[in-house]
Amino acid sequence: MPPTVNVKSVTSNVGWSILSKTSTFGLKFVTVPILARILTPEEFGAVAVALTVVQFLAMIGGAGLTSALVIQREEEMETVHSVFWANLAISCLMALGLFIWADFFATLLGAPEAAYLLKIMSFLIPLQLGGDVAYSLLARRMNFSKDAVWSMISESLGAIVAVVLAIFGWGVWALMAQLFVSALVRLCGLYAVSHYMPRFVFHPRRVLGLSRFSLGMMGSEVANFITFQSPMVIISRYLGLADAGAYSAANRFASIPNQVVLSAVMGVLFPAFSGMMDDKERRSQALMFSTQVTTVLLAPMMFGLWALAEPSMRVLFGPQWAYAWPVLGLLALSKGILTPCSTFIPYLKGVGHGRALFWSAIIRAVATSAAVAYGASSGRLIDAMIWLCIVNAVTLVGYSWAVFKADGTPFFKGLYVSSRPMLVALAMALAVRYLLDTFGSLMPNPVLQILAGAAIGGILYAVLVVLSERPLLTKIYQLVKNRRGGTKAETTSA
């Protein structure tokens, strides 16, 4: 059976995951601006559009089977081996299909010049899917520390290779090398730390037995993928590769806080909520607490980036990208609006509310695609980003309603408590933006503007959080205190 889920195990694994993502964040904070200064918007756009197709096929290729492995009560190796071979067969077929029809997919996305990239990137699909079974074994064992180490190593090596190649004039191939190096190193690392060795065992009935859950998860994952990637495709078709490149560069940077906190927390919370499936009170408390904590951490990053988008774009990306600072700001704002939703997907997955997850994801995907397409049809990237912010505000309300209804929490109470840290962060960002617009001329150096804005915003946010979130801060303090006490007791008894 999966290990017992408790506060200590969850916080420990979240800590390891956040450490991994923070290390990656530090590297990307440096490498993304460097690459943006060396490469052109068209090069960024070509790789981003091609990667959209690869990521989509890699996601549906596994059909959600490895997610089903995570929630199995027993670790039956015959089932694990069967899923491995099913994943491998599907991924190879996907890669072959993409290689053959690369020209068709590239033309469909409005970037026929990226067809040759698609053919090469088709080989990424088996590399990415090949490690899913090993990762699922680590996830069900709540052993995220080992995955965290290899994530740091793989991302770091990939980023270093990309920067070195870009400096030596390899252009778009620098980005391609980054993808392959990261995928290959992580694949090898996952198998090394999970101690999993595939055996030639395949039972179709065991795979089919997982399909009911896995296909439901795949449907929601497809919809979520469309939500996150459809803007890139729409912008490429309506506005061209240059605007797609501007969107890609800004989105890469604006997504870094999410990669640090969200991806770390979500990976741990899925098996954690699964372990609480039969304990409604504990599950509800965990949902609200984890939502508040992630919002307290994420919201100031996203709204703060919105407030400082103009000097940040000039300092980090250079003059060739300066025109795109509103895009960076609006992307940060759109992501900040959704910070209270950060735990909703792992909650619905973990407690078995597949229907609510599926329909919420479908509605969000349709609304996001329609809103961005409507904004892009005007011929301006900024309009598309404004509509993205609008649809995300509506999504916040809709997602909250679906999750709190499934949990049995009163809607208005749940929405207020979970969104309160976001509103505090928004107030902080508005104050920083006002001060920057009013007194920015007194400090024309953009670096000093960023430092001053970050300092003022940090102090203001800390004060507001202490005033508005005392019960949450008290609970966090008690958890830390109890955990330290438990560690000391274990050390003494040992």
PDB file of N, CA and C in Angstrom, residues 383-468:
ATOM      1  N   ASP A 383      -4.268  43.004 -27.025  1.00  0.00           N
ATOM      2  CA  ASP A 383      -5.707  42.747 -26.884  1.00  0.00           C
ATOM      3  C   ASP A 383      -5.955  41.286 -26.507  1.00  0.00           C
ATOM      4  N   ALA A 384      -5.200  40.375 -27.121  1.00  0.00           N
ATOM      5  CA  ALA A 384      -5.355  38.956 -26.788  1.00  0.00           C
ATOM      6  C   ALA A 384      -5.031  38.706 -25.319  1.00  0.00           C
ATOM      7  N   MET A 385      -4.007  39.373 -24.798  1.00  0.00           N
ATOM      8  CA  MET A 385      -3.624  39.196 -23.402  1.00  0.00           C
ATOM      9  C   MET A 385      -4.656  39.802 -22.448  1.00  0.00           C
ATOM     10  N   ILE A 386      -5.267  40.914 -22.844  1.00  0.00           N
ATOM     11  CA  ILE A 386      -6.320  41.506 -22.015  1.00  0.00           C
ATOM     12  C   ILE A 386      -7.496  40.545 -21.874  1.00  0.00           C
ATOM     13  N   TRP A 387      -7.876  39.917 -22.979  1.00  0.00           N
ATOM     14  CA  TRP A 387      -8.981  38.967 -22.935  1.00  0.00           C
ATOM     15  C   TRP A 387      -8.607  37.718 -22.149  1.00  0.00           C
ATOM     16  N   LEU A 388      -7.337  37.361 -22.151  1.00  0.00           N
ATOM     17  CA  LEU A 388      -6.891  36.241 -21.326  1.00  0.00           C
ATOM     18  C   LEU A 388      -7.092  36.554 -19.843  1.00  0.00           C
ATOM     19  N   CYS A 389      -6.814  37.786 -19.443  1.00  0.00           N
ATOM     20  CA  CYS A 389      -7.041  38.197 -18.054  1.00  0.00           C
ATOM     21  C   CYS A 389      -8.530  38.127 -17.696  1.00  0.00           C
ATOM     22  N   ILE A 390      -9.370  38.567 -18.617  1.00  0.00           N
ATOM     23  CA  ILE A 390     -10.810  38.568 -18.357  1.00  0.00           C
ATOM     24  C   ILE A 390     -11.341  37.146 -18.174  1.00  0.00           C
ATOM     25  N   VAL A 391     -10.939  36.254 -19.068  1.00  0.00           N
ATOM     26  CA  VAL A 391     -11.455  34.885 -18.975  1.00  0.00           C
ATOM     27  C   VAL A 391     -10.898  34.178 -17.740  1.00  0.00           C
ATOM     28  N   ASN A 392      -9.692  34.532 -17.300  1.00  0.00           N
ATOM     29  CA  ASN A 392      -9.148  33.928 -16.086  1.00  0.00           C
ATOM     30  C   ASN A 392      -9.883  34.389 -14.839  1.00  0.00           C
ATOM     31  N   ALA A 393     -10.363  35.629 -14.832  1.00  0.00           N
ATOM     32  CA  ALA A 393     -11.165  36.105 -13.705  1.00  0.00           C
ATOM     33  C   ALA A 393     -12.472  35.315 -13.610  1.00  0.00           C
ATOM     34  N   VAL A 394     -13.091  35.061 -14.762  1.00  0.00           N
ATOM     35  CA  VAL A 394     -14.312  34.248 -14.776  1.00  0.00           C
ATOM     36  C   VAL A 394     -13.997  32.815 -14.363  1.00  0.00           C
ATOM     37  N   THR A 395     -12.849  32.302 -14.810  1.00  0.00           N
ATOM     38  CA  THR A 395     -12.439  30.939 -14.470  1.00  0.00           C
ATOM     39  C   THR A 395     -12.250  30.779 -12.968  1.00  0.00           C
ATOM     40  N   LEU A 396     -11.697  31.786 -12.315  1.00  0.00           N
ATOM     41  CA  LEU A 396     -11.507  31.735 -10.865  1.00  0.00           C
ATOM     42  C   LEU A 396     -12.825  31.456 -10.149  1.00  0.00           C
ATOM     43  N   VAL A 397     -13.862  32.191 -10.544  1.00  0.00           N
ATOM     44  CA  VAL A 397     -15.174  32.011  -9.913  1.00  0.00           C
ATOM     45  C   VAL A 397     -15.747  30.631 -10.246  1.00  0.00           C
ATOM     46  N   GLY A 398     -15.660  30.233 -11.523  1.00  0.00           N
ATOM     47  CA  GLY A 398     -16.226  28.955 -11.931  1.00  0.00           C
ATOM     48  C   GLY A 398     -15.520  27.760 -11.313  1.00  0.00           C
ATOM     49  N   TYR A 399     -14.206  27.780 -11.317  1.00  0.00           N
ATOM     50  CA  TYR A 399     -13.444  26.683 -10.727  1.00  0.00           C
ATOM     51  C   TYR A 399     -13.707  26.582  -9.222  1.00  0.00           C
ATOM     52  N   SER A 400     -13.759  27.731  -8.562  1.00  0.00           N
ATOM     53  CA  SER A 400     -14.009  27.733  -7.124  1.00  0.00           C
ATOM     54  C   SER A 400     -15.370  27.119  -6.811  1.00  0.00           C
ATOM     55  N   TRP A 401     -16.360  27.472  -7.610  1.00  0.00           N
ATOM     56  CA  TRP A 401     -17.697  26.917  -7.398  1.00  0.00           C
ATOM     57  C   TRP A 401     -17.677  25.397  -7.546  1.00  0.00           C
ATOM     58  N   ALA A 402     -17.010  24.887  -8.584  1.00  0.00           N
ATOM     59  CA  ALA A 402     -16.974  23.443  -8.828  1.00  0.00           C
ATOM     60  C   ALA A 402     -16.260  22.706  -7.690  1.00  0.00           C
ATOM     61  N   VAL A 403     -15.143  23.247  -7.230  1.00  0.00           N
ATOM     62  CA  VAL A 403     -14.353  22.560  -6.209  1.00  0.00           C
ATOM     63  C   VAL A 403     -15.035  22.623  -4.849  1.00  0.00           C
ATOM     64  N   PHE A 404     -15.533  23.791  -4.466  1.00  0.00           N
ATOM     65  CA  PHE A 404     -16.151  23.907  -3.144  1.00  0.00           C
ATOM     66  C   PHE A 404     -17.480  23.149  -3.076  1.00  0.00           C
ATOM     67  N   LYS A 405     -18.166  23.021  -4.203  1.00  0.00           N
ATOM     68  CA  LYS A 405     -19.366  22.199  -4.238  1.00  0.00           C
ATOM     69  C   LYS A 405     -19.004  20.731  -4.050  1.00  0.00           C
ATOM     70  N   ALA A 406     -17.951  20.271  -4.732  1.00  0.00           N
ATOM     71  CA  ALA A 406     -17.510  18.883  -4.585  1.00  0.00           C
ATOM     72  C   ALA A 406     -17.036  18.600  -3.163  1.00  0.00           C
ATOM     73  N   ASP A 407     -16.453  19.603  -2.513  1.00  0.00           N
ATOM     74  CA  ASP A 407     -15.919  19.425  -1.164  1.00  0.00           C
ATOM     75  C   ASP A 407     -16.967  19.618  -0.074  1.00  0.00           C
ATOM     76  N   GLY A 408     -18.092  20.258  -0.424  1.00  0.00           N
ATOM     77  CA  GLY A 408     -19.104  20.541   0.575  1.00  0.00           C
ATOM     78  C   GLY A 408     -18.845  21.813   1.368  1.00  0.00           C
ATOM     79  N   THR A 409     -17.962  22.668   0.866  1.00  0.00           N
ATOM     80  CA  THR A 409     -17.649  23.945   1.514  1.00  0.00           C
ATOM     81  C   THR A 409     -18.567  25.040   0.970  1.00  0.00           C
ATOM     82  N   PRO A 410     -19.137  25.900   1.837  1.00  0.00           N
ATOM     83  CA  PRO A 410     -19.962  27.015   1.341  1.00  0.00           C
ATOM     84  C   PRO A 410     -19.177  27.862   0.339  1.00  0.00           C
ATOM     85  N   PHE A 411     -19.798  28.160  -0.805  1.00  0.00           N
ATOM     86  CA  PHE A 411     -19.070  28.787  -1.909  1.00  0.00           C
ATOM     87  C   PHE A 411     -18.487  30.143  -1.539  1.00  0.00           C
ATOM     88  N   PHE A 412     -19.309  31.049  -1.036  1.00  0.00           N
ATOM     89  CA  PHE A 412     -18.834  32.414  -0.779  1.00  0.00           C
ATOM     90  C   PHE A 412     -17.777  32.439   0.319  1.00  0.00           C
ATOM     91  N   LYS A 413     -17.957  31.594   1.319  1.00  0.00           N
ATOM     92  CA  LYS A 413     -16.943  31.524   2.374  1.00  0.00           C
ATOM     93  C   LYS A 413     -15.626  30.983   1.816  1.00  0.00           C
ATOM     94  N   GLY A 414     -15.716  29.906   1.035  1.00  0.00           N
ATOM     95  CA  GLY A 414     -14.506  29.328   0.459  1.00  0.00           C
ATOM     96  C   GLY A 414     -13.807  30.285  -0.491  1.00  0.00           C
ATOM     97  N   LEU A 415     -14.580  30.976  -1.340  1.00  0.00           N
ATOM     98  CA  LEU A 415     -13.990  31.912  -2.291  1.00  0.00           C
ATOM     99  C   LEU A 415     -13.314  33.064  -1.573  1.00  0.00           C
ATOM    100  N   TYR A 416     -13.950  33.582  -0.527  1.00  0.00           N
ATOM    101  CA  TYR A 416     -13.376  34.717   0.200  1.00  0.00           C
ATOM    102  C   TYR A 416     -12.084  34.327   0.902  1.00  0.00           C
ATOM    103  N   VAL A 417     -12.107  33.204   1.622  1.00  0.00           N
ATOM    104  CA  VAL A 417     -10.924  32.797   2.387  1.00  0.00           C
ATOM    105  C   VAL A 417      -9.762  32.467   1.455  1.00  0.00           C
ATOM    106  N   SER A 418     -10.036  31.746   0.360  1.00  0.00           N
ATOM    107  CA  SER A 418      -8.957  31.343  -0.545  1.00  0.00           C
ATOM    108  C   SER A 418      -8.420  32.502  -1.373  1.00  0.00           C
ATOM    109  N   SER A 419      -9.272  33.503  -1.660  1.00  0.00           N
ATOM    110  CA  SER A 419      -8.865  34.626  -2.514  1.00  0.00           C
ATOM    111  C   SER A 419      -8.322  35.809  -1.736  1.00  0.00           C
ATOM    112  N   ARG A 420      -8.475  35.810  -0.442  1.00  0.00           N
ATOM    113  CA  ARG A 420      -8.055  36.970   0.360  1.00  0.00           C
ATOM    114  C   ARG A 420      -6.568  37.287   0.191  1.00  0.00           C
ATOM    115  N   PRO A 421      -5.656  36.310   0.233  1.00  0.00           N
ATOM    116  CA  PRO A 421      -4.244  36.650   0.001  1.00  0.00           C
ATOM    117  C   PRO A 421      -3.995  37.241  -1.382  1.00  0.00           C
ATOM    118  N   MET A 422      -4.762  36.798  -2.382  1.00  0.00           N
ATOM    119  CA  MET A 422      -4.614  37.347  -3.730  1.00  0.00           C
ATOM    120  C   MET A 422      -5.013  38.815  -3.756  1.00  0.00           C
ATOM    121  N   LEU A 423      -6.099  39.165  -3.076  1.00  0.00           N
ATOM    122  CA  LEU A 423      -6.549  40.555  -3.035  1.00  0.00           C
ATOM    123  C   LEU A 423      -5.538  41.440  -2.312  1.00  0.00           C
ATOM    124  N   VAL A 424      -4.922  40.896  -1.276  1.00  0.00           N
ATOM    125  CA  VAL A 424      -3.873  41.637  -0.565  1.00  0.00           C
ATOM    126  C   VAL A 424      -2.687  41.890  -1.488  1.00  0.00           C
ATOM    127  N   ALA A 425      -2.308  40.871  -2.261  1.00  0.00           N
ATOM    128  CA  ALA A 425      -1.197  41.034  -3.200  1.00  0.00           C
ATOM    129  C   ALA A 425      -1.543  42.035  -4.301  1.00  0.00           C
ATOM    130  N   LEU A 426      -2.780  42.034  -4.745  1.00  0.00           N
ATOM    131  CA  LEU A 426      -3.210  42.995  -5.763  1.00  0.00           C
ATOM    132  C   LEU A 426      -3.131  44.425  -5.238  1.00  0.00           C
ATOM    133  N   ALA A 427      -3.541  44.629  -3.986  1.00  0.00           N
ATOM    134  CA  ALA A 427      -3.452  45.967  -3.381  1.00  0.00           C
ATOM    135  C   ALA A 427      -1.996  46.423  -3.308  1.00  0.00           C
ATOM    136  N   MET A 428      -1.119  45.511  -2.937  1.00  0.00           N
ATOM    137  CA  MET A 428       0.311  45.835  -2.897  1.00  0.00           C
ATOM    138  C   MET A 428       0.826  46.233  -4.277  1.00  0.00           C
ATOM    139  N   ALA A 429       0.461  45.463  -5.301  1.00  0.00           N
ATOM    140  CA  ALA A 429       0.947  45.732  -6.646  1.00  0.00           C
ATOM    141  C   ALA A 429       0.427  47.058  -7.186  1.00  0.00           C
ATOM    142  N   LEU A 430      -0.817  47.380  -6.899  1.00  0.00           N
ATOM    143  CA  LEU A 430      -1.374  48.657  -7.334  1.00  0.00           C
ATOM    144  C   LEU A 430      -0.620  49.827  -6.696  1.00  0.00           C
ATOM    145  N   ALA A 431      -0.263  49.678  -5.430  1.00  0.00           N
ATOM    146  CA  ALA A 431       0.493  50.731  -4.756  1.00  0.00           C
ATOM    147  C   ALA A 431       1.877  50.897  -5.383  1.00  0.00           C
ATOM    148  N   VAL A 432       2.552  49.780  -5.666  1.00  0.00           N
ATOM    149  CA  VAL A 432       3.879  49.839  -6.288  1.00  0.00           C
ATOM    150  C   VAL A 432       3.789  50.447  -7.681  1.00  0.00           C
ATOM    151  N   ARG A 433       2.780  50.054  -8.437  1.00  0.00           N
ATOM    152  CA  ARG A 433       2.614  50.586  -9.797  1.00  0.00           C
ATOM    153  C   ARG A 433       2.338  52.093  -9.763  1.00  0.00           C
ATOM    154  N   TYR A 434       1.544  52.534  -8.806  1.00  0.00           N
ATOM    155  CA  TYR A 434       1.258  53.965  -8.670  1.00  0.00           C
ATOM    156  C   TYR A 434       2.532  54.746  -8.336  1.00  0.00           C
ATOM    157  N   LEU A 435       3.313  54.224  -7.406  1.00  0.00           N
ATOM    158  CA  LEU A 435       4.555  54.903  -7.026  1.00  0.00           C
ATOM    159  C   LEU A 435       5.537  54.942  -8.194  1.00  0.00           C
ATOM    160  N   LEU A 436       5.590  53.857  -8.971  1.00  0.00           N
ATOM    161  CA  LEU A 436       6.495  53.815 -10.115  1.00  0.00           C
ATOM    162  C   LEU A 436       6.071  54.811 -11.190  1.00  0.00           C
ATOM    163  N   ASP A 437       4.775  54.895 -11.471  1.00  0.00           N
ATOM    164  CA  ASP A 437       4.289  55.838 -12.476  1.00  0.00           C
ATOM    165  C   ASP A 437       4.465  57.287 -12.028  1.00  0.00           C
ATOM    166  N   THR A 438       4.330  57.518 -10.725  1.00  0.00           N
ATOM    167  CA  THR A 438       4.384  58.889 -10.207  1.00  0.00           C
ATOM    168  C   THR A 438       5.811  59.379  -9.999  1.00  0.00           C
ATOM    169  N   PHE A 439       6.651  58.520  -9.435  1.00  0.00           N
ATOM    170  CA  PHE A 439       8.000  58.958  -9.059  1.00  0.00           C
ATOM    171  C   PHE A 439       9.103  58.255  -9.846  1.00  0.00           C
ATOM    172  N   GLY A 440       8.725  57.457 -10.856  1.00  0.00           N
ATOM    173  CA  GLY A 440       9.731  56.724 -11.616  1.00  0.00           C
ATOM    174  C   GLY A 440      10.715  57.630 -12.338  1.00  0.00           C
ATOM    175  N   SER A 441      10.276  58.822 -12.730  1.00  0.00           N
ATOM    176  CA  SER A 441      11.160  59.740 -13.443  1.00  0.00           C
ATOM    177  C   SER A 441      12.308  60.228 -12.570  1.00  0.00           C
ATOM    178  N   LEU A 442      12.132  60.160 -11.248  1.00  0.00           N
ATOM    179  CA  LEU A 442      13.199  60.561 -10.342  1.00  0.00           C
ATOM    180  C   LEU A 442      14.295  59.504 -10.258  1.00  0.00           C
ATOM    181  N   MET A 443      13.985  58.309 -10.757  1.00  0.00           N
ATOM    182  CA  MET A 443      14.930  57.194 -10.711  1.00  0.00           C
ATOM    183  C   MET A 443      14.922  56.522 -12.089  1.00  0.00           C
ATOM    184  N   PRO A 444      15.550  57.156 -13.097  1.00  0.00           N
ATOM    185  CA  PRO A 444      15.436  56.656 -14.470  1.00  0.00           C
ATOM    186  C   PRO A 444      16.101  55.311 -14.723  1.00  0.00           C
ATOM    187  N   ASN A 445      17.024  54.904 -13.878  1.00  0.00           N
ATOM    188  CA  ASN A 445      17.699  53.620 -14.066  1.00  0.00           C
ATOM    189  C   ASN A 445      16.711  52.483 -13.795  1.00  0.00           C
ATOM    190  N   PRO A 446      16.439  51.610 -14.787  1.00  0.00           N
ATOM    191  CA  PRO A 446      15.443  50.544 -14.587  1.00  0.00           C
ATOM    192  C   PRO A 446      15.835  49.538 -13.507  1.00  0.00           C
ATOM    193  N   VAL A 447      17.140  49.316 -13.325  1.00  0.00           N
ATOM    194  CA  VAL A 447      17.574  48.385 -12.279  1.00  0.00           C
ATOM    195  C   VAL A 447      17.189  48.919 -10.910  1.00  0.00           C
ATOM    196  N   LEU A 448      17.420  50.213 -10.697  1.00  0.00           N
ATOM    197  CA  LEU A 448      17.045  50.820  -9.419  1.00  0.00           C
ATOM    198  C   LEU A 448      15.539  50.825  -9.233  1.00  0.00           C
ATOM    199  N   GLN A 449      14.785  51.006 -10.318  1.00  0.00           N
ATOM    200  CA  GLN A 449      13.325  50.942 -10.225  1.00  0.00           C
ATOM    201  C   GLN A 449      12.863  49.562  -9.754  1.00  0.00           C
ATOM    202  N   ILE A 450      13.486  48.517 -10.297  1.00  0.00           N
ATOM    203  CA  ILE A 450      13.114  47.162  -9.895  1.00  0.00           C
ATOM    204  C   ILE A 450      13.449  46.922  -8.421  1.00  0.00           C
ATOM    205  N   LEU A 451      14.655  47.318  -8.017  1.00  0.00           N
ATOM    206  CA  LEU A 451      15.071  47.099  -6.629  1.00  0.00           C
ATOM    207  C   LEU A 451      14.192  47.878  -5.650  1.00  0.00           C
ATOM    208  N   ALA A 452      13.915  49.132  -5.979  1.00  0.00           N
ATOM    209  CA  ALA A 452      13.085  49.945  -5.097  1.00  0.00           C
ATOM    210  C   ALA A 452      11.658  49.412  -5.038  1.00  0.00           C
ATOM    211  N   GLY A 453      11.112  49.047  -6.199  1.00  0.00           N
ATOM    212  CA  GLY A 453       9.751  48.521  -6.229  1.00  0.00           C
ATOM    213  C   GLY A 453       9.627  47.217  -5.474  1.00  0.00           C
ATOM    214  N   ALA A 454      10.618  46.330  -5.629  1.00  0.00           N
ATOM    215  CA  ALA A 454      10.589  45.049  -4.923  1.00  0.00           C
ATOM    216  C   ALA A 454      10.686  45.245  -3.414  1.00  0.00           C
ATOM    217  N   ALA A 455      11.539  46.178  -2.989  1.00  0.00           N
ATOM    218  CA  ALA A 455      11.695  46.429  -1.555  1.00  0.00           C
ATOM    219  C   ALA A 455      10.415  47.006  -0.950  1.00  0.00           C
ATOM    220  N   ILE A 456       9.859  48.012  -1.605  1.00  0.00           N
ATOM    221  CA  ILE A 456       8.632  48.633  -1.103  1.00  0.00           C
ATOM    222  C   ILE A 456       7.483  47.626  -1.108  1.00  0.00           C
ATOM    223  N   GLY A 457       7.352  46.883  -2.218  1.00  0.00           N
ATOM    224  CA  GLY A 457       6.290  45.896  -2.316  1.00  0.00           C
ATOM    225  C   GLY A 457       6.422  44.795  -1.283  1.00  0.00           C
ATOM    226  N   GLY A 458       7.652  44.325  -1.034  1.00  0.00           N
ATOM    227  CA  GLY A 458       7.857  43.274  -0.049  1.00  0.00           C
ATOM    228  C   GLY A 458       7.469  43.710   1.358  1.00  0.00           C
ATOM    229  N   ILE A 459       7.876  44.920   1.730  1.00  0.00           N
ATOM    230  CA  ILE A 459       7.535  45.430   3.066  1.00  0.00           C
ATOM    231  C   ILE A 459       6.025  45.620   3.195  1.00  0.00           C
ATOM    232  N   LEU A 460       5.423  46.230   2.184  1.00  0.00           N
ATOM    233  CA  LEU A 460       3.983  46.490   2.227  1.00  0.00           C
ATOM    234  C   LEU A 460       3.192  45.184   2.284  1.00  0.00           C
ATOM    235  N   TYR A 461       3.594  44.194   1.491  1.00  0.00           N
ATOM    236  CA  TYR A 461       2.874  42.921   1.470  1.00  0.00           C
ATOM    237  C   TYR A 461       3.011  42.202   2.808  1.00  0.00           C
ATOM    238  N   ALA A 462       4.211  42.232   3.393  1.00  0.00           N
ATOM    239  CA  ALA A 462       4.418  41.578   4.682  1.00  0.00           C
ATOM    240  C   ALA A 462       3.499  42.171   5.747  1.00  0.00           C
ATOM    241  N   VAL A 463       3.391  43.496   5.760  1.00  0.00           N
ATOM    242  CA  VAL A 463       2.514  44.162   6.738  1.00  0.00           C
ATOM    243  C   VAL A 463       1.054  43.769   6.513  1.00  0.00           C
ATOM    244  N   LEU A 464       0.620  43.793   5.263  1.00  0.00           N
ATOM    245  CA  LEU A 464      -0.774  43.465   4.952  1.00  0.00           C
ATOM    246  C   LEU A 464      -1.100  42.011   5.278  1.00  0.00           C
ATOM    247  N   VAL A 465      -0.163  41.106   5.027  1.00  0.00           N
ATOM    248  CA  VAL A 465      -0.403  39.692   5.332  1.00  0.00           C
ATOM    249  C   VAL A 465      -0.507  39.468   6.840  1.00  0.00           C
ATOM    250  N   VAL A 466       0.365  40.124   7.601  1.00  0.00           N
ATOM    251  CA  VAL A 466       0.293  40.001   9.062  1.00  0.00           C
ATOM    252  C   VAL A 466      -1.054  40.495   9.581  1.00  0.00           C
ATOM    253  N   LEU A 467      -1.570  41.556   8.993  1.00  0.00           N
ATOM    254  CA  LEU A 467      -2.848  42.110   9.436  1.00  0.00           C
ATOM    255  C   LEU A 467      -4.040  41.259   9.011  1.00  0.00           C
ATOM    256  N   SER A 468      -3.958  40.639   7.841  1.00  0.00           N
ATOM    257  CA  SER A 468      -5.136  39.952   7.291  1.00  0.00           C
ATOM    258  C   SER A 468      -5.113  38.434   7.444  1.00  0.00           C
TER     259      SER A 468
END
